[in-house]
PDB file of C-alpha atoms in Angstrom:
ATOM      1  CA  UNK A   3      69.304 151.170 -59.415  1.00 50.00           C
ATOM      2  CA  UNK A   4      70.763 151.813 -55.882  1.00 64.00           C
ATOM      3  CA  UNK A   5      74.078 150.102 -54.604  1.00 88.00           C
ATOM      4  CA  UNK A   6      76.476 151.051 -56.822  1.00 97.00           C
ATOM      5  CA  UNK A   7      79.584 153.218 -55.621  1.00 98.00           C
ATOM      6  CA  UNK A   8      79.931 156.985 -55.786  1.00 98.00           C
ATOM      7  CA  UNK A   9      83.064 156.516 -57.818  1.00 98.00           C
ATOM      8  CA  UNK A  10      84.243 155.643 -61.252  1.00 98.00           C
ATOM      9  CA  UNK A  11      87.664 154.849 -62.821  1.00 98.00           C
ATOM     10  CA  UNK A  12      88.560 155.484 -66.355  1.00 98.00           C
ATOM     11  CA  UNK A  13      91.817 153.964 -67.471  1.00 98.00           C
ATOM     12  CA  UNK A  14      94.210 154.430 -70.488  1.00 96.00           C
ATOM     13  CA  UNK A  15      97.605 153.555 -71.677  1.00 96.00           C
ATOM     14  CA  UNK A  16     100.446 155.401 -73.231  1.00 96.00           C
ATOM     15  CA  UNK A  17     103.240 153.371 -75.435  1.00 94.00           C
ATOM     16  CA  UNK A  18     102.804 149.670 -76.223  1.00 90.00           C
ATOM     17  CA  UNK A  19     103.352 146.706 -74.071  1.00 86.00           C
ATOM     18  CA  UNK A  20     105.436 144.737 -76.245  1.00 88.00           C
ATOM     19  CA  UNK A  21     108.749 143.448 -74.945  1.00 93.00           C
ATOM     20  CA  UNK A  22     109.949 142.160 -78.183  1.00 90.00           C
ATOM     21  CA  UNK A  23     110.439 145.293 -80.433  1.00 91.00           C
ATOM     22  CA  UNK A  24     110.944 148.219 -77.798  1.00 94.00           C
ATOM     23  CA  UNK A  25     110.745 151.866 -79.392  1.00 94.00           C
ATOM     24  CA  UNK A  26     114.058 153.512 -78.507  1.00 94.00           C
ATOM     25  CA  UNK A  27     112.262 156.973 -78.336  1.00 95.00           C
ATOM     26  CA  UNK A  28     109.636 155.747 -75.893  1.00 97.00           C
ATOM     27  CA  UNK A  29     110.880 152.464 -73.985  1.00 97.00           C
ATOM     28  CA  UNK A  30     108.011 153.067 -71.402  1.00 97.00           C
ATOM     29  CA  UNK A  31     104.742 151.899 -70.849  1.00 97.00           C
ATOM     30  CA  UNK A  32     102.276 153.716 -68.675  1.00 98.00           C
ATOM     31  CA  UNK A  33      98.816 152.753 -67.362  1.00 97.00           C
ATOM     32  CA  UNK A  34      96.581 155.574 -66.020  1.00 98.00           C
ATOM     33  CA  UNK A  35      93.780 155.361 -63.709  1.00 98.00           C
ATOM     34  CA  UNK A  36      91.663 158.338 -63.016  1.00 98.00           C
ATOM     35  CA  UNK A  37      89.307 158.003 -59.892  1.00 98.00           C
ATOM     36  CA  UNK A  38      86.555 160.427 -59.926  1.00 98.00           C
ATOM     37  CA  UNK A  39      83.190 160.954 -57.938  1.00 98.00           C
ATOM     38  CA  UNK A  40      80.496 160.489 -60.319  1.00 98.00           C
ATOM     39  CA  UNK A  41      78.471 163.946 -59.385  1.00 98.00           C
ATOM     40  CA  UNK A  42      81.850 165.713 -60.291  1.00 98.00           C
ATOM     41  CA  UNK A  43      81.938 163.924 -63.326  1.00 98.00           C
ATOM     42  CA  UNK A  44      78.507 164.604 -64.525  1.00 98.00           C
ATOM     43  CA  UNK A  45      78.342 168.294 -63.299  1.00 98.00           C
ATOM     44  CA  UNK A  46      81.725 169.525 -64.217  1.00 98.00           C
ATOM     45  CA  UNK A  47      83.776 167.350 -66.333  1.00 98.00           C
ATOM     46  CA  UNK A  48      81.142 166.227 -68.917  1.00 98.00           C
ATOM     47  CA  UNK A  49      79.857 169.794 -69.395  1.00 98.00           C
ATOM     48  CA  UNK A  50      83.369 171.292 -69.732  1.00 98.00           C
ATOM     49  CA  UNK A  51      84.561 168.757 -72.143  1.00 98.00           C
ATOM     50  CA  UNK A  52      81.546 169.162 -74.204  1.00 98.00           C
ATOM     51  CA  UNK A  53      81.725 173.063 -74.267  1.00 98.00           C
ATOM     52  CA  UNK A  54      85.494 172.650 -75.234  1.00 98.00           C
ATOM     53  CA  UNK A  55      84.342 170.362 -78.350  1.00 98.00           C
ATOM     54  CA  UNK A  56      81.187 172.972 -79.162  1.00 98.00           C
ATOM     55  CA  UNK A  57      83.477 175.869 -78.893  1.00 98.00           C
ATOM     56  CA  UNK A  58      86.463 174.598 -81.314  1.00 98.00           C
ATOM     57  CA  UNK A  59      84.432 172.051 -83.640  1.00 98.00           C
ATOM     58  CA  UNK A  60      81.015 173.133 -83.653  1.00 98.00           C
ATOM     59  CA  UNK A  61      79.756 169.830 -82.472  1.00 98.00           C
ATOM     60  CA  UNK A  62      80.680 167.324 -80.043  1.00 97.00           C
ATOM     61  CA  UNK A  63      81.029 164.018 -81.924  1.00 96.00           C
ATOM     62  CA  UNK A  64      85.080 164.706 -81.885  1.00 97.00           C
ATOM     63  CA  UNK A  65      86.959 162.272 -79.454  1.00 96.00           C
ATOM     64  CA  UNK A  66      89.804 163.610 -77.997  1.00 97.00           C
ATOM     65  CA  UNK A  67      92.977 161.475 -78.486  1.00 96.00           C
ATOM     66  CA  UNK A  68      96.392 162.780 -77.171  1.00 96.00           C
ATOM     67  CA  UNK A  69      98.098 161.534 -80.149  1.00 95.00           C
ATOM     68  CA  UNK A  70      96.124 163.251 -82.836  1.00 97.00           C
ATOM     69  CA  UNK A  71      96.059 166.364 -80.857  1.00 98.00           C
ATOM     70  CA  UNK A  72      99.970 166.331 -80.434  1.00 96.00           C
ATOM     71  CA  UNK A  73     100.285 165.796 -84.088  1.00 97.00           C
ATOM     72  CA  UNK A  74      97.280 167.838 -85.515  1.00 98.00           C
ATOM     73  CA  UNK A  75      95.956 164.958 -87.237  1.00 98.00           C
ATOM     74  CA  UNK A  76      92.250 164.676 -88.278  1.00 97.00           C
ATOM     75  CA  UNK A  77      89.622 167.314 -86.814  1.00 97.00           C
ATOM     76  CA  UNK A  78      92.729 168.703 -84.770  1.00 98.00           C
ATOM     77  CA  UNK A  79      94.358 169.918 -88.045  1.00 98.00           C
ATOM     78  CA  UNK A  80      92.563 173.512 -86.829  1.00 98.00           C
ATOM     79  CA  UNK A  81      95.770 173.500 -84.226  1.00 98.00           C
ATOM     80  CA  UNK A  82      98.326 173.864 -87.359  1.00 98.00           C
ATOM     81  CA  UNK A  83      97.292 177.466 -86.494  1.00 98.00           C
ATOM     82  CA  UNK A  84      99.917 178.203 -83.757  1.00 98.00           C
ATOM     83  CA  UNK A  85      97.063 180.853 -82.348  1.00 98.00           C
ATOM     84  CA  UNK A  86      94.392 178.475 -82.173  1.00 98.00           C
ATOM     85  CA  UNK A  87      96.782 175.624 -80.851  1.00 98.00           C
ATOM     86  CA  UNK A  88      98.084 177.789 -77.976  1.00 97.00           C
ATOM     87  CA  UNK A  89      94.313 178.689 -76.756  1.00 98.00           C
ATOM     88  CA  UNK A  90      92.891 175.084 -77.373  1.00 98.00           C
ATOM     89  CA  UNK A  91      95.906 173.766 -75.293  1.00 97.00           C
ATOM     90  CA  UNK A  92      95.458 176.385 -72.612  1.00 97.00           C
ATOM     91  CA  UNK A  93      91.778 175.536 -72.293  1.00 98.00           C
ATOM     92  CA  UNK A  94      92.206 171.599 -72.348  1.00 98.00           C
ATOM     93  CA  UNK A  95      94.910 171.901 -69.658  1.00 97.00           C
ATOM     94  CA  UNK A  96      92.300 174.184 -67.619  1.00 97.00           C
ATOM     95  CA  UNK A  97      89.741 171.450 -67.606  1.00 98.00           C
ATOM     96  CA  UNK A  98      92.224 168.900 -66.594  1.00 98.00           C
ATOM     97  CA  UNK A  99      93.695 171.171 -63.816  1.00 97.00           C
ATOM     98  CA  UNK A 100      90.438 171.702 -62.401  1.00 97.00           C
ATOM     99  CA  UNK A 101      88.794 168.224 -62.792  1.00 98.00           C
ATOM    100  CA  UNK A 102      88.785 166.637 -59.365  1.00 98.00           C
ATOM    101  CA  UNK A 103      89.978 163.464 -59.893  1.00 98.00           C
ATOM    102  CA  UNK A 104      92.862 161.198 -58.220  1.00 98.00           C
ATOM    103  CA  UNK A 105      95.727 159.710 -60.399  1.00 98.00           C
ATOM    104  CA  UNK A 106      97.194 156.498 -59.934  1.00 98.00           C
ATOM    105  CA  UNK A 107      99.741 155.523 -62.843  1.00 98.00           C
ATOM    106  CA  UNK A 108     101.462 152.222 -63.211  1.00 97.00           C
ATOM    107  CA  UNK A 109     104.660 152.674 -65.119  1.00 97.00           C
ATOM    108  CA  UNK A 110     106.871 150.031 -66.647  1.00 96.00           C
ATOM    109  CA  UNK A 111     110.468 150.934 -67.965  1.00 97.00           C
ATOM    110  CA  UNK A 112     110.732 148.189 -70.618  1.00 96.00           C
ATOM    111  CA  UNK A 113     114.438 147.909 -70.948  1.00 95.00           C
ATOM    112  CA  UNK A 114     114.870 147.223 -67.530  1.00 94.00           C
ATOM    113  CA  UNK A 115     111.830 145.027 -66.970  1.00 94.00           C
ATOM    114  CA  UNK A 116     113.242 142.809 -69.952  1.00 95.00           C
ATOM    115  CA  UNK A 117     116.768 142.502 -67.801  1.00 94.00           C
ATOM    116  CA  UNK A 118     114.724 141.492 -64.648  1.00 91.00           C
ATOM    117  CA  UNK A 119     111.855 139.392 -65.808  1.00 90.00           C
ATOM    118  CA  UNK A 120     112.753 138.378 -69.738  1.00 91.00           C
ATOM    119  CA  UNK A 121     110.463 138.829 -72.418  1.00 89.00           C
ATOM    120  CA  UNK A 122     107.802 136.500 -71.405  1.00 85.00           C
ATOM    121  CA  UNK A 123     106.025 138.889 -68.792  1.00 84.00           C
ATOM    122  CA  UNK A 124     102.998 140.961 -69.710  1.00 89.00           C
ATOM    123  CA  UNK A 125     103.786 144.853 -68.866  1.00 92.00           C
ATOM    124  CA  UNK A 126      99.778 145.563 -69.036  1.00 93.00           C
ATOM    125  CA  UNK A 127      98.900 142.921 -66.442  1.00 93.00           C
ATOM    126  CA  UNK A 128     101.785 143.856 -64.170  1.00 93.00           C
ATOM    127  CA  UNK A 129     100.883 147.668 -64.253  1.00 96.00           C
ATOM    128  CA  UNK A 130      97.297 146.896 -64.026  1.00 96.00           C
ATOM    129  CA  UNK A 131      97.647 144.863 -60.965  1.00 96.00           C
ATOM    130  CA  UNK A 132      99.443 147.617 -59.074  1.00 94.00           C
ATOM    131  CA  UNK A 133      97.031 150.362 -60.284  1.00 97.00           C
ATOM    132  CA  UNK A 134      93.794 148.459 -59.281  1.00 98.00           C
ATOM    133  CA  UNK A 135      95.145 147.644 -55.900  1.00 97.00           C
ATOM    134  CA  UNK A 136      95.825 151.344 -55.199  1.00 97.00           C
ATOM    135  CA  UNK A 137      92.751 152.236 -56.556  1.00 98.00           C
ATOM    136  CA  UNK A 138      91.053 149.909 -54.273  1.00 98.00           C
ATOM    137  CA  UNK A 139      93.013 151.351 -51.385  1.00 97.00           C
ATOM    138  CA  UNK A 140      91.796 154.739 -52.290  1.00 98.00           C
ATOM    139  CA  UNK A 141      87.982 153.700 -52.396  1.00 98.00           C
ATOM    140  CA  UNK A 142      88.591 152.117 -48.901  1.00 97.00           C
ATOM    141  CA  UNK A 143      89.610 155.327 -47.595  1.00 96.00           C
ATOM    142  CA  UNK A 144      86.567 157.236 -49.175  1.00 97.00           C
ATOM    143  CA  UNK A 145      84.226 154.500 -47.264  1.00 97.00           C
ATOM    144  CA  UNK A 146      83.632 152.784 -50.823  1.00 97.00           C
ATOM    145  CA  UNK A 147      84.631 149.048 -49.989  1.00 97.00           C
ATOM    146  CA  UNK A 148      82.049 146.558 -51.133  1.00 96.00           C
ATOM    147  CA  UNK A 149      80.346 149.198 -53.217  1.00 97.00           C
ATOM    148  CA  UNK A 150      80.411 147.871 -56.812  1.00 97.00           C
ATOM    149  CA  UNK A 151      82.630 150.378 -58.742  1.00 98.00           C
ATOM    150  CA  UNK A 152      83.266 150.231 -62.259  1.00 98.00           C
ATOM    151  CA  UNK A 153      86.827 150.457 -63.643  1.00 98.00           C
ATOM    152  CA  UNK A 154      86.316 151.410 -67.592  1.00 98.00           C
ATOM    153  CA  UNK A 155      89.236 150.243 -69.984  1.00 97.00           C
ATOM    154  CA  UNK A 156      89.296 150.788 -73.707  1.00 95.00           C
ATOM    155  CA  UNK A 157      89.047 148.006 -76.029  1.00 95.00           C
ATOM    156  CA  UNK A 158      92.074 146.727 -78.056  1.00 90.00           C
ATOM    157  CA  UNK A 159      90.886 143.693 -79.901  1.00 92.00           C
ATOM    158  CA  UNK A 160      89.005 140.487 -79.132  1.00 93.00           C
ATOM    159  CA  UNK A 161      92.246 138.552 -78.298  1.00 94.00           C
ATOM    160  CA  UNK A 162      93.624 141.115 -76.017  1.00 92.00           C
ATOM    161  CA  UNK A 163      90.206 142.179 -74.287  1.00 95.00           C
ATOM    162  CA  UNK A 164      89.892 138.349 -73.423  1.00 96.00           C
ATOM    163  CA  UNK A 165      93.115 138.213 -71.980  1.00 94.00           C
ATOM    164  CA  UNK A 166      92.505 141.680 -70.137  1.00 95.00           C
ATOM    165  CA  UNK A 167      89.453 140.402 -68.553  1.00 97.00           C
ATOM    166  CA  UNK A 168      90.798 136.934 -67.675  1.00 97.00           C
ATOM    167  CA  UNK A 169      93.740 138.717 -65.867  1.00 96.00           C
ATOM    168  CA  UNK A 170      91.176 141.432 -64.313  1.00 97.00           C
ATOM    169  CA  UNK A 171      89.350 138.281 -62.737  1.00 97.00           C
ATOM    170  CA  UNK A 172      92.466 136.750 -61.737  1.00 96.00           C
ATOM    171  CA  UNK A 173      93.604 139.598 -59.837  1.00 97.00           C
ATOM    172  CA  UNK A 174      89.986 139.889 -58.363  1.00 97.00           C
ATOM    173  CA  UNK A 175      90.225 136.285 -57.066  1.00 96.00           C
ATOM    174  CA  UNK A 176      94.023 136.047 -55.780  1.00 94.00           C
ATOM    175  CA  UNK A 177      94.366 139.377 -54.308  1.00 93.00           C
ATOM    176  CA  UNK A 178      95.377 139.343 -50.773  1.00 92.00           C
ATOM    177  CA  UNK A 179      93.255 142.864 -50.542  1.00 95.00           C
ATOM    178  CA  UNK A 180      90.133 141.571 -48.581  1.00 95.00           C
ATOM    179  CA  UNK A 181      87.159 143.274 -50.351  1.00 96.00           C
ATOM    180  CA  UNK A 182      88.869 144.163 -53.458  1.00 97.00           C
ATOM    181  CA  UNK A 183      86.724 141.496 -55.652  1.00 96.00           C
ATOM    182  CA  UNK A 184      83.564 142.372 -54.135  1.00 96.00           C
ATOM    183  CA  UNK A 185      84.282 146.282 -55.160  1.00 98.00           C
ATOM    184  CA  UNK A 186      85.771 146.248 -58.646  1.00 98.00           C
ATOM    185  CA  UNK A 187      84.247 145.415 -61.842  1.00 98.00           C
ATOM    186  CA  UNK A 188      85.425 145.866 -65.286  1.00 98.00           C
ATOM    187  CA  UNK A 189      83.745 147.466 -68.138  1.00 98.00           C
ATOM    188  CA  UNK A 190      85.315 147.307 -71.716  1.00 97.00           C
ATOM    189  CA  UNK A 191      84.512 150.350 -73.939  1.00 97.00           C
ATOM    190  CA  UNK A 192      84.617 150.362 -77.654  1.00 92.00           C
ATOM    191  CA  UNK A 193      87.309 152.704 -78.875  1.00 81.00           C
ATOM    192  CA  UNK A 194      84.647 154.983 -80.751  1.00 86.00           C
ATOM    193  CA  UNK A 195      82.995 155.557 -77.480  1.00 91.00           C
ATOM    194  CA  UNK A 196      82.700 159.166 -76.609  1.00 95.00           C
ATOM    195  CA  UNK A 197      83.330 159.095 -73.092  1.00 97.00           C
ATOM    196  CA  UNK A 198      84.857 162.289 -71.323  1.00 97.00           C
ATOM    197  CA  UNK A 199      86.336 160.095 -68.755  1.00 98.00           C
ATOM    198  CA  UNK A 200      88.118 157.923 -71.217  1.00 97.00           C
ATOM    199  CA  UNK A 201      89.612 160.955 -73.331  1.00 97.00           C
ATOM    200  CA  UNK A 202      90.735 162.260 -69.851  1.00 97.00           C
ATOM    201  CA  UNK A 203      92.614 159.407 -69.162  1.00 97.00           C
ATOM    202  CA  UNK A 204      93.898 159.529 -72.583  1.00 96.00           C
ATOM    203  CA  UNK A 205      95.345 162.922 -71.985  1.00 97.00           C
ATOM    204  CA  UNK A 206      97.203 162.090 -68.730  1.00 97.00           C
ATOM    205  CA  UNK A 207      99.263 158.984 -69.546  1.00 97.00           C
ATOM    206  CA  UNK A 208     101.871 160.005 -72.140  1.00 97.00           C
ATOM    207  CA  UNK A 209     103.045 163.190 -70.207  1.00 97.00           C
ATOM    208  CA  UNK A 210     104.045 160.773 -67.398  1.00 98.00           C
ATOM    209  CA  UNK A 211     105.825 158.914 -69.486  1.00 97.00           C
ATOM    210  CA  UNK A 212     107.919 161.503 -70.912  1.00 97.00           C
ATOM    211  CA  UNK A 213     108.486 163.015 -67.486  1.00 97.00           C
ATOM    212  CA  UNK A 214     110.102 159.650 -66.634  1.00 97.00           C
ATOM    213  CA  UNK A 215     112.266 159.462 -69.860  1.00 97.00           C
ATOM    214  CA  UNK A 216     113.613 162.850 -69.105  1.00 96.00           C
ATOM    215  CA  UNK A 217     112.441 164.593 -65.979  1.00 96.00           C
ATOM    216  CA  UNK A 218     114.509 167.510 -66.671  1.00 96.00           C
ATOM    217  CA  UNK A 219     112.729 168.734 -69.678  1.00 95.00           C
ATOM    218  CA  UNK A 220     110.045 171.307 -69.556  1.00 95.00           C
ATOM    219  CA  UNK A 221     106.810 169.406 -69.201  1.00 95.00           C
ATOM    220  CA  UNK A 222     103.840 171.523 -68.539  1.00 92.00           C
ATOM    221  CA  UNK A 223     101.364 168.714 -68.915  1.00 94.00           C
ATOM    222  CA  UNK A 224     103.008 166.663 -66.170  1.00 97.00           C
ATOM    223  CA  UNK A 225     103.290 169.974 -64.065  1.00 95.00           C
ATOM    224  CA  UNK A 226      99.498 169.971 -64.323  1.00 94.00           C
ATOM    225  CA  UNK A 227      99.073 166.633 -62.957  1.00 97.00           C
ATOM    226  CA  UNK A 228     101.322 166.808 -59.923  1.00 94.00           C
ATOM    227  CA  UNK A 229      98.703 167.636 -57.691  1.00 95.00           C
ATOM    228  CA  UNK A 230      96.364 164.865 -58.666  1.00 98.00           C
ATOM    229  CA  UNK A 231      98.471 161.707 -57.904  1.00 98.00           C
ATOM    230  CA  UNK A 232      97.605 159.699 -54.752  1.00 98.00           C
ATOM    231  CA  UNK A 233      99.748 160.586 -51.934  1.00 97.00           C
ATOM    232  CA  UNK A 234     100.767 159.078 -48.389  1.00 95.00           C
ATOM    233  CA  UNK A 235     100.522 160.952 -45.202  1.00 94.00           C
ATOM    234  CA  UNK A 236     103.877 162.740 -46.019  1.00 95.00           C
ATOM    235  CA  UNK A 237     102.701 163.840 -49.300  1.00 95.00           C
ATOM    236  CA  UNK A 238     104.606 161.362 -51.422  1.00 95.00           C
ATOM    237  CA  UNK A 239     103.598 159.694 -54.682  1.00 96.00           C
ATOM    238  CA  UNK A 240     106.133 156.961 -54.944  1.00 94.00           C
ATOM    239  CA  UNK A 241     104.441 153.547 -54.518  1.00 94.00           C
ATOM    240  CA  UNK A 242     101.079 155.239 -53.708  1.00 96.00           C
ATOM    241  CA  UNK A 243     100.066 157.225 -57.031  1.00 97.00           C
ATOM    242  CA  UNK A 244     102.825 156.440 -59.051  1.00 97.00           C
ATOM    243  CA  UNK A 245     104.704 153.142 -59.660  1.00 96.00           C
ATOM    244  CA  UNK A 246     107.750 152.842 -61.528  1.00 96.00           C
ATOM    245  CA  UNK A 247     108.904 149.283 -62.445  1.00 92.00           C
ATOM    246  CA  UNK A 248     111.754 147.979 -61.774  1.00 88.00           C
TER     247      UNK A 248
END
């Protein structure tokens, strides 16, 4: 079917969005948006991710999850071997580094958020609004305004998915950005969906959170992402590709 936009957006999160029980070791919520041209996705990212899976697992049914990779759980127990782990991480990092995507990240520092707004707000919704608006601004610059572009989120449960879609529609209807609602549309994908794009988004969210909590700690994964962030004409990412609230 003709008429769709040239780009697609994959979204994933790091950390939970609860404000009542804040993890002291990771008191941040990150929502990462990966914007990529469909041809680059089909011709580069998907084949490289599939090749990685065949090389290390012998099949491509494995779904890459950052938490399982980090903890060497499930099929990633092969990473308990230090040499295998080093090579796997290097190969995966290389795929991410080469992938031509634009990154927008919304980050909520939850303790400061509670002090500012109390516990009634929803960090996911706050982060989503910023991210969607910045993604749309980038699409406008790419000549994609008014061309239907799908934003793919991972399902989290019936109640949360319903609230997410309602909030998405509210943002589309009420945003002051003209053309936003005519351009972006939501897709909710099952957690078991073997989507290279969602797996890519899953890889990038946590390194951003770790960097914000301890910017002086070595963070090779974040270093790989530095060149991906949406930037202004002065090459700054603050407010353009990275929003930290409050």
